[in-house]
Coordinates of C-alpha atoms in Angstrom, one line a residue:
M1 CA 34.5 10.6 14.6
P2 CA 32.3 11.3 11.4
R3 CA 29.2 9.1 10.9
Y4 CA 27.3 8.4 7.8
T5 CA 23.5 6.8 7.4
V6 CA 23.7 4.7 4.3
H7 CA 20.9 2.9 2.6
V8 CA 21.5 -0.3 0.9
R9 CA 18.5 -2.3 -0.6
G10 CA 16.1 -1.3 1.7
E11 CA 17.9 -1.2 4.9
W12 CA 19.5 2.0 6.9
L13 CA 23.1 1.4 8.3
A14 CA 24.9 3.7 10.7
V15 CA 28.7 3.6 9.5
P16 CA 31.2 5.4 11.7
C17 CA 34.2 6.4 9.7
P18 CA 37.7 6.2 11.9
D19 CA 39.4 8.3 9.4
A20 CA 37.9 11.4 7.4
Q21 CA 40.5 10.7 4.8
L22 CA 39.1 7.4 3.8
T23 CA 37.4 7.3 0.4
V24 CA 33.7 7.1 -0.8
G25 CA 34.6 3.7 -2.2
W26 CA 35.7 2.8 1.3
L27 CA 32.2 3.7 2.8
G28 CA 30.2 2.0 0.0
R29 CA 32.0 -1.3 0.9
E30 CA 32.0 -1.1 4.5
A31 CA 28.2 -0.3 4.2
V32 CA 27.8 -3.4 1.9
R33 CA 29.9 -5.5 4.3
R34 CA 27.3 -4.4 7.3
Y35 CA 24.6 -5.3 4.8
I36 CA 25.9 -8.7 4.0
K37 CA 26.7 -9.5 7.9
N38 CA 23.1 -8.6 8.9
K39 CA 21.7 -11.1 6.3
P40 CA 21.0 -14.8 6.7
D41 CA 21.7 -15.6 3.2
N42 CA 24.4 -13.0 2.8
G43 CA 22.2 -10.8 0.9
G44 CA 22.6 -13.1 -2.5
F45 CA 26.3 -12.3 -2.6
D46 CA 29.4 -14.3 -2.1
S47 CA 31.9 -11.5 -0.7
V48 CA 31.9 -7.7 -0.5
D49 CA 34.5 -7.9 -3.5
A50 CA 31.7 -9.4 -6.0
V51 CA 29.7 -6.6 -5.4
N52 CA 29.9 -3.5 -7.9
F53 CA 28.1 -0.3 -6.8
L54 CA 27.7 3.5 -7.2
V55 CA 27.4 5.6 -4.2
R56 CA 25.1 9.0 -4.2
R57 CA 23.6 11.5 -1.9
C58 CA 20.0 10.8 -0.7
K59 CA 19.2 14.4 -1.1
G60 CA 19.3 15.6 -4.9
L61 CA 20.6 11.9 -5.6
G62 CA 24.1 13.3 -7.0
L63 CA 26.6 10.6 -7.8
L64 CA 29.7 10.6 -5.8
D65 CA 33.3 9.7 -7.1
N66 CA 34.5 6.6 -5.1
D67 CA 38.1 8.0 -5.3
D68 CA 37.3 11.3 -3.4
T69 CA 37.8 11.4 0.2
L70 CA 35.0 11.6 2.6
E71 CA 36.2 14.9 4.1
L72 CA 35.5 16.4 0.8
A73 CA 32.5 14.8 -0.5
L74 CA 30.2 14.7 2.4
E75 CA 29.1 16.4 5.7
D76 CA 29.1 14.7 8.9
N77 CA 25.8 12.6 9.4
E78 CA 24.7 13.0 5.9
F79 CA 22.5 10.3 4.2
V80 CA 23.9 8.5 1.2
E81 CA 22.7 5.6 -0.7
V82 CA 24.6 2.5 -2.2
V83 CA 23.3 1.5 -5.5
I84 CA 24.2 -2.1 -6.6
E85 CA 24.9 -2.6 -10.2
G86 CA 22.1 -4.5 -12.1
D87 CA 19.3 -3.3 -9.5
A88 CA 16.6 -1.2 -10.8
M89 CA 13.8 0.5 -8.6
S90 CA 11.5 -1.8 -7.2
P91 CA 7.6 -1.0 -7.8
D92 CA 6.6 -2.8 -4.8
F93 CA 8.0 -0.4 -2.2
I94 CA 7.0 3.1 -1.2
P95 CA 10.0 4.7 0.5
S96 CA 10.1 6.5 4.1
Q97 CA 11.9 9.5 4.6
P98 CA 14.2 10.9 3.3
E99 CA 12.5 10.8 0.2
G100 CA 14.0 9.7 -3.0
V101 CA 15.4 6.3 -1.8
Y102 CA 14.0 3.2 -2.9
L103 CA 14.3 -0.6 -2.4
Y104 CA 16.0 -2.3 -5.4
S105 CA 15.4 -5.4 -7.4
K106 CA 16.2 -6.8 -10.7
Y107 CA 14.2 -5.6 -13.7
R108 CA 12.5 -7.7 -16.0
E109 CA 10.8 -6.5 -19.4
P110 CA 7.2 -7.6 -19.4
E111 CA 6.5 -10.3 -22.2
K112 CA 2.6 -10.5 -21.4
Y113 CA 0.2 -7.9 -22.4
I114 CA -3.2 -6.8 -21.2
A115 CA -5.9 -6.2 -23.9
I116 CA -7.2 -2.7 -23.4
D117 CA -11.0 -2.1 -24.5
G118 CA -12.2 0.8 -22.1
D119 CA -14.6 -1.3 -20.4
S120 CA -12.9 -4.3 -18.3
L121 CA -9.9 -2.8 -16.4
T122 CA -9.6 -3.7 -12.8
T123 CA -7.6 -2.0 -10.0
E124 CA -5.3 -4.9 -10.0
D125 CA -4.7 -4.6 -13.5
L126 CA -3.8 -1.0 -13.2
V127 CA -1.4 -1.6 -10.3
N128 CA 0.4 -4.5 -12.3
L129 CA 0.7 -2.1 -15.2
G130 CA 2.3 0.5 -13.0
K131 CA 4.6 -2.1 -11.8
G132 CA 5.8 -3.0 -15.3
R133 CA 4.6 -6.4 -15.3
Y134 CA 2.5 -6.1 -18.5
K135 CA 2.4 -4.4 -22.0
I136 CA -0.6 -2.9 -23.5
K137 CA -2.4 -3.6 -26.8
L138 CA -5.8 -2.4 -28.1
T139 CA -8.6 -4.7 -28.9
S140 CA -10.1 -4.4 -32.5
I141 CA -13.7 -3.3 -30.9
A142 CA -11.4 -0.4 -29.1
E143 CA -9.9 0.4 -32.5
K144 CA -13.2 0.6 -34.5
K145 CA -14.7 2.8 -31.7
V146 CA -11.8 5.3 -31.5
Q147 CA -11.9 5.6 -35.3
A148 CA -15.7 6.5 -35.2
S149 CA -15.5 9.2 -32.8
R150 CA -12.4 10.4 -34.6
E151 CA -14.5 10.9 -37.8
V152 CA -16.8 13.1 -36.1
I153 CA -13.9 15.5 -35.0
D154 CA -12.5 15.4 -38.7
R155 CA -16.3 16.6 -39.9
I156 CA -16.1 19.4 -37.2
V157 CA -12.6 20.9 -38.2
K158 CA -13.8 20.5 -42.0
E159 CA -17.1 22.4 -41.4
K160 CA -15.4 25.0 -39.1
T161 CA -18.0 24.2 -36.3
V162 CA -17.4 26.0 -33.0
V163 CA -16.9 23.2 -30.5
Y164 CA -15.5 23.6 -27.0
G165 CA -11.8 22.6 -26.7
I166 CA -11.4 21.6 -30.4
T167 CA -11.9 25.2 -32.0
T168 CA -12.2 27.3 -29.1
G169 CA -10.0 28.1 -26.1
F170 CA -10.3 26.6 -22.7
G171 CA -12.1 27.5 -19.5
K172 CA -12.7 31.4 -19.6
F173 CA -11.7 31.2 -23.2
A174 CA -14.4 28.7 -24.3
R175 CA -16.0 31.6 -26.3
T176 CA -12.9 32.4 -28.2
V177 CA -12.8 30.9 -31.6
I178 CA -9.5 29.6 -32.9
P179 CA -8.6 29.7 -36.4
V180 CA -8.0 26.3 -38.4
N181 CA -4.4 27.5 -38.9
K182 CA -3.8 27.9 -35.1
L183 CA -5.4 24.6 -34.0
E184 CA -2.1 22.9 -33.7
E185 CA -0.6 25.7 -31.7
L186 CA -3.5 25.5 -29.4
Q187 CA -3.3 22.1 -28.5
V188 CA 0.6 22.4 -27.8
N189 CA 0.0 25.5 -25.6
L190 CA -2.7 23.6 -23.8
V191 CA -0.1 21.2 -22.6
R192 CA 2.6 24.0 -22.1
S193 CA 0.2 25.9 -20.0
H194 CA -0.8 22.9 -18.0
S195 CA 2.9 22.1 -16.8
S196 CA 2.5 24.7 -13.8
G197 CA 2.9 22.2 -10.9
V198 CA 5.4 22.4 -8.2
G199 CA 7.4 20.0 -5.9
K200 CA 8.6 16.4 -6.9
P201 CA 7.1 14.7 -10.1
L202 CA 5.2 11.3 -9.6
I203 CA 7.5 8.6 -9.1
P204 CA 7.8 6.4 -12.6
E205 CA 5.3 3.5 -11.5
R206 CA 2.5 6.1 -10.5
C207 CA 3.1 7.7 -14.0
R208 CA 2.6 4.5 -15.9
M209 CA -0.5 3.9 -14.0
L210 CA -1.8 7.3 -15.0
L211 CA -0.8 6.7 -18.6
A212 CA -2.5 3.3 -18.7
L213 CA -5.6 4.5 -17.3
R214 CA -5.8 7.5 -19.9
I215 CA -5.1 5.0 -22.6
N216 CA -8.2 3.0 -21.5
V217 CA -10.3 5.8 -21.3
L218 CA -9.4 6.9 -24.8
A219 CA -9.9 3.5 -25.8
K220 CA -13.7 3.9 -24.9
G221 CA -14.0 6.0 -28.1
Y222 CA -16.0 8.9 -26.5
S223 CA -12.6 11.4 -26.7
G224 CA -12.1 12.3 -30.4
I225 CA -8.3 11.4 -30.5
S226 CA -7.1 9.7 -33.7
L227 CA -6.1 5.8 -33.6
E228 CA -2.8 6.8 -35.0
T229 CA -2.2 9.3 -31.8
L230 CA -3.3 6.4 -29.5
K231 CA -1.2 4.0 -30.9
Q232 CA 1.8 6.2 -30.4
V233 CA 0.7 6.6 -26.9
I234 CA 0.6 2.9 -26.2
E235 CA 4.1 2.8 -27.8
V236 CA 5.4 5.1 -25.4
F237 CA 3.9 3.2 -22.6
N238 CA 5.4 0.0 -23.7
G239 CA 8.9 1.6 -23.9
N240 CA 9.3 2.6 -27.7
A241 CA 10.5 6.1 -28.9
M242 CA 7.9 8.1 -30.9
D243 CA 6.9 11.5 -32.0
P244 CA 3.4 12.2 -30.5
W245 CA 2.6 15.2 -32.3
V246 CA 0.8 14.0 -35.5
D247 CA -2.8 15.0 -34.7
P248 CA -3.5 18.7 -34.1
P249 CA -7.3 18.6 -33.1
L250 CA -7.9 17.3 -29.6
R251 CA -4.4 15.8 -29.1
G252 CA -3.5 17.9 -26.4
L253 CA -6.8 17.8 -24.6
A254 CA -7.5 14.4 -25.0
L255 CA -4.0 13.5 -23.3
I256 CA -4.7 15.8 -20.3
N257 CA -8.3 15.4 -19.7
G258 CA -10.3 13.7 -17.0
T259 CA -9.7 12.2 -13.6
Q260 CA -7.0 9.9 -14.3
M261 CA -4.3 11.3 -11.8
I262 CA -6.9 10.9 -8.8
T263 CA -8.3 7.4 -10.0
S264 CA -4.9 6.2 -10.7
L265 CA -3.4 6.9 -7.6
G266 CA -6.9 5.6 -5.9
C267 CA -6.4 2.3 -7.5
E268 CA -2.8 2.0 -5.8
A269 CA -4.5 3.1 -2.5
V270 CA -7.4 0.4 -2.9
E271 CA -5.0 -2.3 -3.6
R272 CA -2.5 -1.3 -0.8
A273 CA -5.6 -1.1 1.6
N274 CA -7.0 -4.3 0.8
A275 CA -3.4 -6.0 1.3
I276 CA -2.7 -4.3 4.5
A277 CA -6.4 -4.9 5.8
R278 CA -6.3 -8.8 5.5
Q279 CA -2.9 -8.8 7.1
A280 CA -4.0 -6.9 10.1
D281 CA -6.1 -9.5 11.1
I282 CA -3.2 -12.0 11.1
V283 CA -1.1 -9.5 12.9
A284 CA -3.7 -8.8 15.7
A285 CA -4.5 -12.6 16.1
L286 CA -0.5 -13.2 16.7
T287 CA -1.0 -10.1 19.4
L288 CA -4.1 -11.9 20.9
E289 CA -2.0 -15.0 21.2
V290 CA 0.9 -13.4 23.1
L291 CA -1.5 -11.7 25.4
K292 CA -3.2 -14.7 26.0
G293 CA -6.7 -13.9 25.0
T294 CA -9.6 -15.8 24.3
T295 CA -11.3 -17.1 21.0
K296 CA -14.7 -16.8 22.3
A297 CA -15.6 -13.2 20.7
F298 CA -15.1 -15.0 17.2
D299 CA -18.0 -17.3 17.7
T300 CA -20.0 -17.5 14.5
D301 CA -23.5 -16.9 16.6
I302 CA -22.3 -13.8 17.7
H303 CA -21.5 -12.6 14.1
A304 CA -24.5 -13.9 12.5
V305 CA -26.9 -11.8 14.3
R306 CA -24.9 -8.6 13.2
P307 CA -24.3 -9.9 9.7
H308 CA -22.0 -7.1 8.1
R309 CA -20.2 -8.9 5.5
G310 CA -16.6 -7.7 6.6
Q311 CA -17.2 -8.4 10.3
I312 CA -18.1 -12.2 9.4
E313 CA -15.1 -12.5 7.2
V314 CA -12.7 -11.1 10.0
A315 CA -14.1 -13.3 12.6
F316 CA -13.5 -16.2 10.2
R317 CA -10.0 -15.3 9.7
F318 CA -9.3 -15.1 13.3
R319 CA -10.9 -18.6 13.7
S320 CA -9.1 -20.1 11.2
L321 CA -5.7 -18.9 12.6
L322 CA -6.5 -19.4 16.3
D323 CA -9.0 -22.4 16.6
S324 CA -6.7 -24.6 18.9
D325 CA -8.6 -27.9 18.2
H326 CA -7.4 -27.7 14.4
H327 CA -4.1 -25.9 14.9
P328 CA -3.0 -26.9 18.3
S329 CA -1.5 -23.8 20.3
E330 CA 0.4 -24.7 23.6
I331 CA -0.2 -20.9 24.2
A332 CA -3.6 -20.7 24.5
E333 CA -4.1 -24.4 26.3
S334 CA -1.5 -22.7 29.0
H335 CA -4.2 -20.4 30.0
R336 CA -7.4 -22.3 29.2
F337 CA -8.7 -22.4 32.8
C338 CA -7.5 -19.0 33.8
D339 CA -10.2 -16.6 35.4
R340 CA -10.3 -14.0 32.7
V341 CA -14.0 -13.4 31.6
Q342 CA -13.1 -11.3 28.6
D343 CA -10.6 -9.2 26.5
A344 CA -10.2 -5.6 26.0
Y345 CA -11.9 -4.1 23.0
T346 CA -8.7 -3.7 21.0
L347 CA -8.7 -7.7 20.8
R348 CA -12.4 -8.8 21.4
C349 CA -13.7 -6.2 19.1
C350 CA -11.4 -7.0 15.8
P351 CA -14.1 -8.3 14.0
Q352 CA -16.3 -5.3 14.2
I353 CA -13.6 -2.8 13.7
H354 CA -11.5 -4.3 11.1
G355 CA -14.8 -5.5 9.6
V356 CA -15.9 -2.1 8.6
V357 CA -12.5 -1.1 7.2
N358 CA -12.8 -4.0 4.8
D359 CA -16.5 -2.9 4.2
T360 CA -15.4 0.6 3.5
I361 CA -12.5 -0.6 1.1
G362 CA -15.2 -2.8 -0.9
F363 CA -17.3 0.3 -1.3
V364 CA -14.5 2.4 -2.3
K365 CA -13.1 -0.1 -4.8
N366 CA -16.7 -0.3 -6.8
I367 CA -16.4 3.4 -7.0
I368 CA -12.5 3.3 -8.4
T369 CA -13.5 0.5 -10.7
T370 CA -16.5 2.3 -12.3
E371 CA -14.3 5.2 -12.6
L372 CA -11.6 3.2 -14.2
N373 CA -13.9 2.4 -16.9
S374 CA -15.8 5.9 -17.5
A375 CA -15.4 8.5 -20.0
T376 CA -14.2 11.4 -18.3
D377 CA -13.6 13.7 -21.1
N378 CA -15.1 17.3 -21.9
P379 CA -16.3 17.5 -24.6
M380 CA -17.6 14.0 -25.2
V381 CA -17.7 12.9 -28.8
F382 CA -21.0 10.6 -29.5
A383 CA -20.2 8.6 -32.9
S384 CA -23.7 7.3 -33.1
R385 CA -25.3 10.8 -32.8
G386 CA -22.6 12.4 -34.9
E387 CA -22.2 15.2 -32.4
T388 CA -20.3 16.4 -29.3
I389 CA -21.7 17.4 -25.8
S390 CA -20.2 19.3 -23.1
G391 CA -20.4 18.1 -19.9
G392 CA -19.2 17.5 -16.4
N393 CA -17.7 13.9 -16.5
F394 CA -14.3 15.4 -15.7
H395 CA -15.2 16.5 -12.2
G396 CA -13.6 14.4 -9.6
E397 CA -16.1 14.3 -6.7
Y398 CA -16.5 10.7 -6.8
P399 CA -13.2 9.4 -6.4
A400 CA -12.1 12.3 -4.4
K401 CA -15.2 11.7 -1.8
A402 CA -14.4 7.7 -1.9
L403 CA -10.7 8.3 -1.1
D404 CA -11.5 10.7 1.7
Y405 CA -13.5 7.8 3.1
L406 CA -10.8 5.1 2.6
A407 CA -8.5 7.3 4.7
I408 CA -11.0 7.6 7.4
G409 CA -11.7 3.9 7.2
I410 CA -8.2 2.4 6.9
H411 CA -6.7 4.6 9.7
E412 CA -8.7 2.7 12.3
L413 CA -6.5 -0.3 11.5
A414 CA -3.4 1.9 12.7
A415 CA -5.6 3.4 15.7
I416 CA -6.4 0.0 17.1
S417 CA -3.1 -1.3 16.2
E418 CA -1.1 1.3 18.4
R419 CA -3.5 0.3 21.3
R420 CA -2.4 -3.3 21.0
I421 CA 1.2 -2.4 21.0
E422 CA 0.6 -0.5 24.4
R423 CA -0.8 -3.7 25.6
L424 CA 2.3 -5.6 24.5
C425 CA 4.7 -3.2 26.0
N426 CA 2.7 -2.6 29.1
P427 CA 3.5 -5.2 31.9
S428 CA 0.6 -4.6 33.9
L429 CA -1.5 -5.4 30.8
S430 CA 0.7 -8.1 29.3
E431 CA 2.4 -10.0 31.9
L432 CA 5.6 -9.6 29.9
P433 CA 8.8 -7.9 30.6
P434 CA 8.3 -4.1 30.3
F435 CA 8.8 -3.0 26.6
L436 CA 9.5 -6.6 25.8
V437 CA 13.4 -6.7 26.6
A438 CA 15.4 -8.1 29.3
E439 CA 17.3 -6.0 31.7
G440 CA 14.6 -3.1 31.4
G441 CA 16.4 0.3 32.4
L442 CA 19.7 -0.7 30.7
N443 CA 17.7 -1.7 27.7
S444 CA 14.4 0.3 26.5
G445 CA 13.2 -2.2 24.1
F446 CA 10.0 -1.3 22.1
M447 CA 9.4 1.9 24.1
I448 CA 10.2 4.3 21.8
A449 CA 9.0 2.2 18.6
H450 CA 5.6 2.6 20.4
C451 CA 6.3 6.4 20.5
T452 CA 6.8 6.1 16.6
A453 CA 3.4 4.3 16.1
A454 CA 1.7 6.7 18.3
A455 CA 3.2 9.7 16.2
L456 CA 2.1 7.9 13.0
V457 CA -1.5 7.5 14.5
S458 CA -1.6 11.2 15.4
E459 CA -0.3 12.1 12.1
N460 CA -2.8 10.3 10.2
K461 CA -5.7 12.1 12.3
A462 CA -4.8 15.3 10.8
L463 CA -4.4 13.6 7.2
C464 CA -8.0 12.1 7.7
H465 CA -9.6 15.5 7.5
P466 CA -11.6 15.4 4.2
S467 CA -10.2 17.4 1.4
S468 CA -13.2 17.0 -0.8
V469 CA -15.1 19.3 1.6
D470 CA -13.0 22.1 0.4
S471 CA -13.4 24.0 -3.0
L472 CA -11.6 26.9 -4.3
S473 CA -13.3 28.9 -7.6
T474 CA -10.7 29.3 -10.4
S475 CA -10.5 30.2 -14.1
A476 CA -12.3 33.3 -13.6
A477 CA -15.2 31.7 -11.7
T478 CA -15.6 29.4 -15.0
E479 CA -14.4 26.3 -12.8
D480 CA -16.4 27.4 -9.5
H481 CA -16.5 24.1 -7.7
V482 CA -13.4 21.7 -7.8
S483 CA -13.3 18.4 -5.7
M484 CA -9.5 18.8 -4.6
G485 CA -9.3 15.0 -5.4
G486 CA -5.8 15.2 -6.3
W487 CA -4.7 15.7 -2.4
A488 CA -7.7 13.2 -1.6
A489 CA -5.4 10.5 -3.4
R490 CA -1.9 11.6 -2.2
K491 CA -3.0 11.9 1.4
A492 CA -4.9 8.6 1.2
L493 CA -1.7 7.0 0.2
R494 CA 0.1 8.7 3.0
V495 CA -2.5 7.2 5.6
I496 CA -2.2 3.9 4.3
E497 CA 1.8 3.9 4.4
H498 CA 1.6 5.0 8.0
V499 CA -1.0 2.2 8.7
E500 CA 1.5 -0.1 7.4
Q501 CA 4.3 0.9 9.2
V502 CA 2.4 0.9 12.5
L503 CA 1.4 -2.7 11.9
A504 CA 5.1 -3.5 11.2
I505 CA 5.9 -2.5 14.5
E506 CA 2.9 -4.4 16.0
L507 CA 4.2 -7.7 14.0
L508 CA 7.6 -7.1 15.5
A509 CA 6.4 -6.4 19.0
A510 CA 4.2 -9.7 19.0
C511 CA 6.9 -11.7 17.6
Q512 CA 9.2 -10.4 20.4
G513 CA 6.4 -11.3 23.0
I514 CA 6.6 -14.9 21.7
E515 CA 10.1 -15.0 22.8
F516 CA 9.3 -14.7 26.3
L517 CA 6.4 -17.6 25.9
R518 CA 8.7 -20.3 24.8
P519 CA 8.9 -23.0 24.6
L520 CA 5.4 -22.8 24.2
K521 CA 4.4 -22.5 20.6
T522 CA 1.3 -21.0 19.0
T523 CA -0.8 -22.4 16.1
T524 CA 0.8 -23.6 13.1
P525 CA -0.1 -20.7 10.7
L526 CA 1.1 -18.1 13.3
E527 CA 4.2 -20.0 13.7
K528 CA 5.0 -19.5 10.1
V529 CA 4.3 -15.9 10.4
Y530 CA 6.8 -15.9 13.4
D531 CA 9.3 -17.9 11.0
L532 CA 8.7 -15.4 8.4
V533 CA 9.9 -12.5 10.4
R534 CA 12.6 -14.3 12.0
S535 CA 14.1 -14.7 8.3
V536 CA 14.7 -11.0 8.1
V537 CA 14.8 -9.5 11.9
R538 CA 16.8 -11.1 14.9
P539 CA 14.8 -11.2 18.3
W540 CA 15.9 -8.4 20.7
I541 CA 18.4 -9.5 23.3
K542 CA 19.4 -5.8 23.9
D543 CA 19.0 -2.2 22.4
R544 CA 19.7 -1.9 18.9
F545 CA 19.3 0.2 15.8
M546 CA 15.6 -0.5 15.0
A547 CA 14.8 1.4 11.9
P548 CA 16.2 -1.3 9.5
D549 CA 14.2 -3.9 11.5
I550 CA 10.9 -2.0 11.2
E551 CA 11.5 -1.1 7.4
A552 CA 12.0 -4.9 6.9
A553 CA 8.9 -5.8 8.8
H554 CA 7.1 -2.9 6.6
R555 CA 8.4 -4.5 3.5
L556 CA 6.9 -7.9 4.3
L557 CA 3.8 -6.4 4.6
V558 CA 3.9 -4.2 1.3
E559 CA 5.0 -7.3 -0.6
Q560 CA 2.2 -9.4 1.4
K561 CA 4.5 -12.2 2.5
V562 CA 2.7 -12.3 5.8
W563 CA -0.6 -13.0 3.8
E564 CA 1.2 -15.5 1.5
V565 CA 2.4 -17.6 4.5
A566 CA -0.9 -17.5 6.4
A567 CA -3.4 -17.7 3.4
P568 CA -3.0 -21.6 2.8
Y569 CA -4.2 -22.3 6.3
I570 CA -7.2 -19.6 6.0
E571 CA -8.6 -21.1 2.8
K572 CA -7.9 -24.8 3.9
Y573 CA -10.2 -24.0 7.0
R574 CA -12.9 -22.3 4.7
V575 CA -12.7 -24.9 1.9
E576 CA -13.0 -28.0 4.2
H577 CA -15.8 -26.5 6.5
I578 CA -13.7 -27.6 9.6
P579 CA -16.3 -27.6 12.6
E580 CA -16.0 -24.9 14.8
S581 CA -14.2 -25.3 18.3
R582 CA -15.7 -23.9 21.3
P583 CA -13.6 -25.1 24.2
I584 CA -14.9 -24.9 27.6
S585 CA -13.5 -22.8 30.4
P586 CA -14.7 -22.0 33.9
T587 CA -15.6 -18.3 32.7
A588 CA -17.7 -19.6 29.7
F589 CA -21.5 -20.0 31.2
S590 CA -23.8 -22.2 29.4
L591 CA -26.8 -23.9 30.4
E592 CA -25.0 -27.4 29.8
S593 CA -22.1 -26.5 31.8
L594 CA -24.7 -25.4 34.8
H595 CA -26.5 -29.0 34.1
K596 CA -23.2 -30.7 34.4
K597 CA -22.4 -28.7 37.8
S598 CA -25.7 -29.5 39.4
T599 CA -25.4 -33.1 38.3
K600 CA -22.0 -33.4 40.2
L601 CA -23.3 -31.6 43.2
S602 CA -26.3 -34.0 43.6
E603 CA -24.1 -37.4 42.9
S604 CA -21.8 -36.0 46.0
G605 CA -24.5 -35.4 48.3
D606 CA -23.2 -31.9 49.0
L607 CA -25.8 -29.1 49.4

C-alpha cells in the first residue's frame, strides 16, 4: 500500500493510500481530515468540506492537479504539502527538513511605520521589519544628510575626480578609470557580477531584514546615494513597484556595499537566542520538579558572592517558578524530607551554565546593535569635509567573531538539555518508568526522541567551530583577509534552531514525566506551562508518530508561548519583592538547626 507524508500547517501526517487510483484531491482532503482530528479546536475549521486547498511537492514546490491519480502524480513515500487557501507564509517559524516547507498563517499588510534615521534601529525593530509588521519612512534629518553627501558625489563626477567605486573599477580594477559615459554601465555590471551565488536564495523575511538594514545604513548619509534612489528602495520594501535605475553614480555600489547580510541574519540570531535562553530556564525548572530536585542551589546568597549578571537572573527565574511557599507545589512537598543532599550538575548548576549564555547573548547584542547603526560603505562620503575616503568599515570581522561566539554560547543550552532528557528517560536516575512510557518494551516511549536530541547536540559541536578563524585571499590579493561572516551568521542560526528543537524534546519529556506524578501538582506557573503543552500535544499512552509533536512544541518555543504564560509570575515575583523561601530539610545543615537538635536532646535527657 503506498504511503505519503503530508505537511499541513506545521504538522507532518503519514497518510496511507488504499488505492493508487485515488486522486491528489483525495490525498489533500484525507490529510486535512487527519489534521482537524488531531486539533482540540478542529484547526479552526467547521469541516473538511469547508477547506479549499492546493497540493504541491515539497521538493521543488511544484503544484499538483487535484484530479490526477496518485499513481501518475507521485512516487511512493513522497513528501507533499497541503496549502490552505487564504494562508501566507509565516515569518515566525524556521522550517525543519525537508527544506521549503513552511508554517502558514493569515497575512496582514502593516499599517504602522518605523522612522529610519540611521542611528536608532534595534535588533527587535529589524526582526519585526522582516516579519512584515511595519513599513519604513525616512526622518527629515536623514533626508538632509543623504542630500548633503550626494552633493559631494555630484561634484566628483562633474569635476572628473578619480574616486574608488565612483569613477573607477572595483577590487583589483581600482586603478582603472571609467569614462563618464560608462558610469551607468559600471554600476549595472557591478550588480550583475555580484549575482554569482549558488544554492537557495534567502527566504523573503530575511531578504526584508537585509533590505531594511541597508536602508538604515544609507540613511546615515555617508554612502553618497541620491535621495530619489533611496526613496525608491523604500518603496520596494513597502511593497510598491518602481524602476530603481535612475541614479548612475554609486547606485549599484550603494545598494550592495557593507555588512548587511551578516548583520541582519545576526539580528535574527540574537533575538531567537534571547527567546530560547529565557524559555530554557522554564523548561529546566519543570524538569527539576519532575526529577524531584531541590531549590537550595538557587539561594540568593550563593549567587551574590559570584555576581555575574546572567547567573543572578537565571537563579531568580528559578526561584520565581519553584518557590513552593509562594506557588505551592505538591510535588516538592512530597519529597521535602528525602535523604538527597544535592542534585546533579545539570540541575544544580543551571544558573552558572544558563547564566553565561545570557551574558554571551547580551555581549553579542551590543556588538550587533552598534553594527546596525554603523556606516559600513567604501568609500565613505563626508559631506562636512567635502571629500570621500577609502577605508575598511565594510569588513565583517566584528559581527563574524560575535556570531561565532554566540553559536558556542547558545549551544550549551542544548548540551545541558540533552543530559536532562537522559535523566528523565533513565529510570535509575528519574524513579520514573523507563523512557517515560507505560508497558516499556512493547513501547519505546522517548527512547528515540532522546537519540534525536543527542544527534542535534553532536551536529552542533561541528557547527560551533568558528568560521571567522578562516580567511582566503581573493580578488587578486586585493581582498587578502576576509571574515567569513556570512557562514558565521548562517550556522549560528542553524545552531539556535537545533537548540530550540532539543529543548522542545525536553519540554515534552518533562510534561510526560508529570503524568506519572499525578495527582500531585507542580507550582502554578509550571502548571500553566504544562496546560499550554497539553493544548497542542496529548500525553503518550503508547507509541505514536512523534515528529508532529516535537514540531508543535518547537513552534511554542519559537513563538515564545512558553515565556508568555510564565512571564507574569516571574515579573510579579520581581515587582512584589516577595521574601525568599528557605524550606528546612534534614539534609540542609545550619547552626540554627544544630542548636534546635541540641536543645531537644538536652530536654529529653538523652546523651
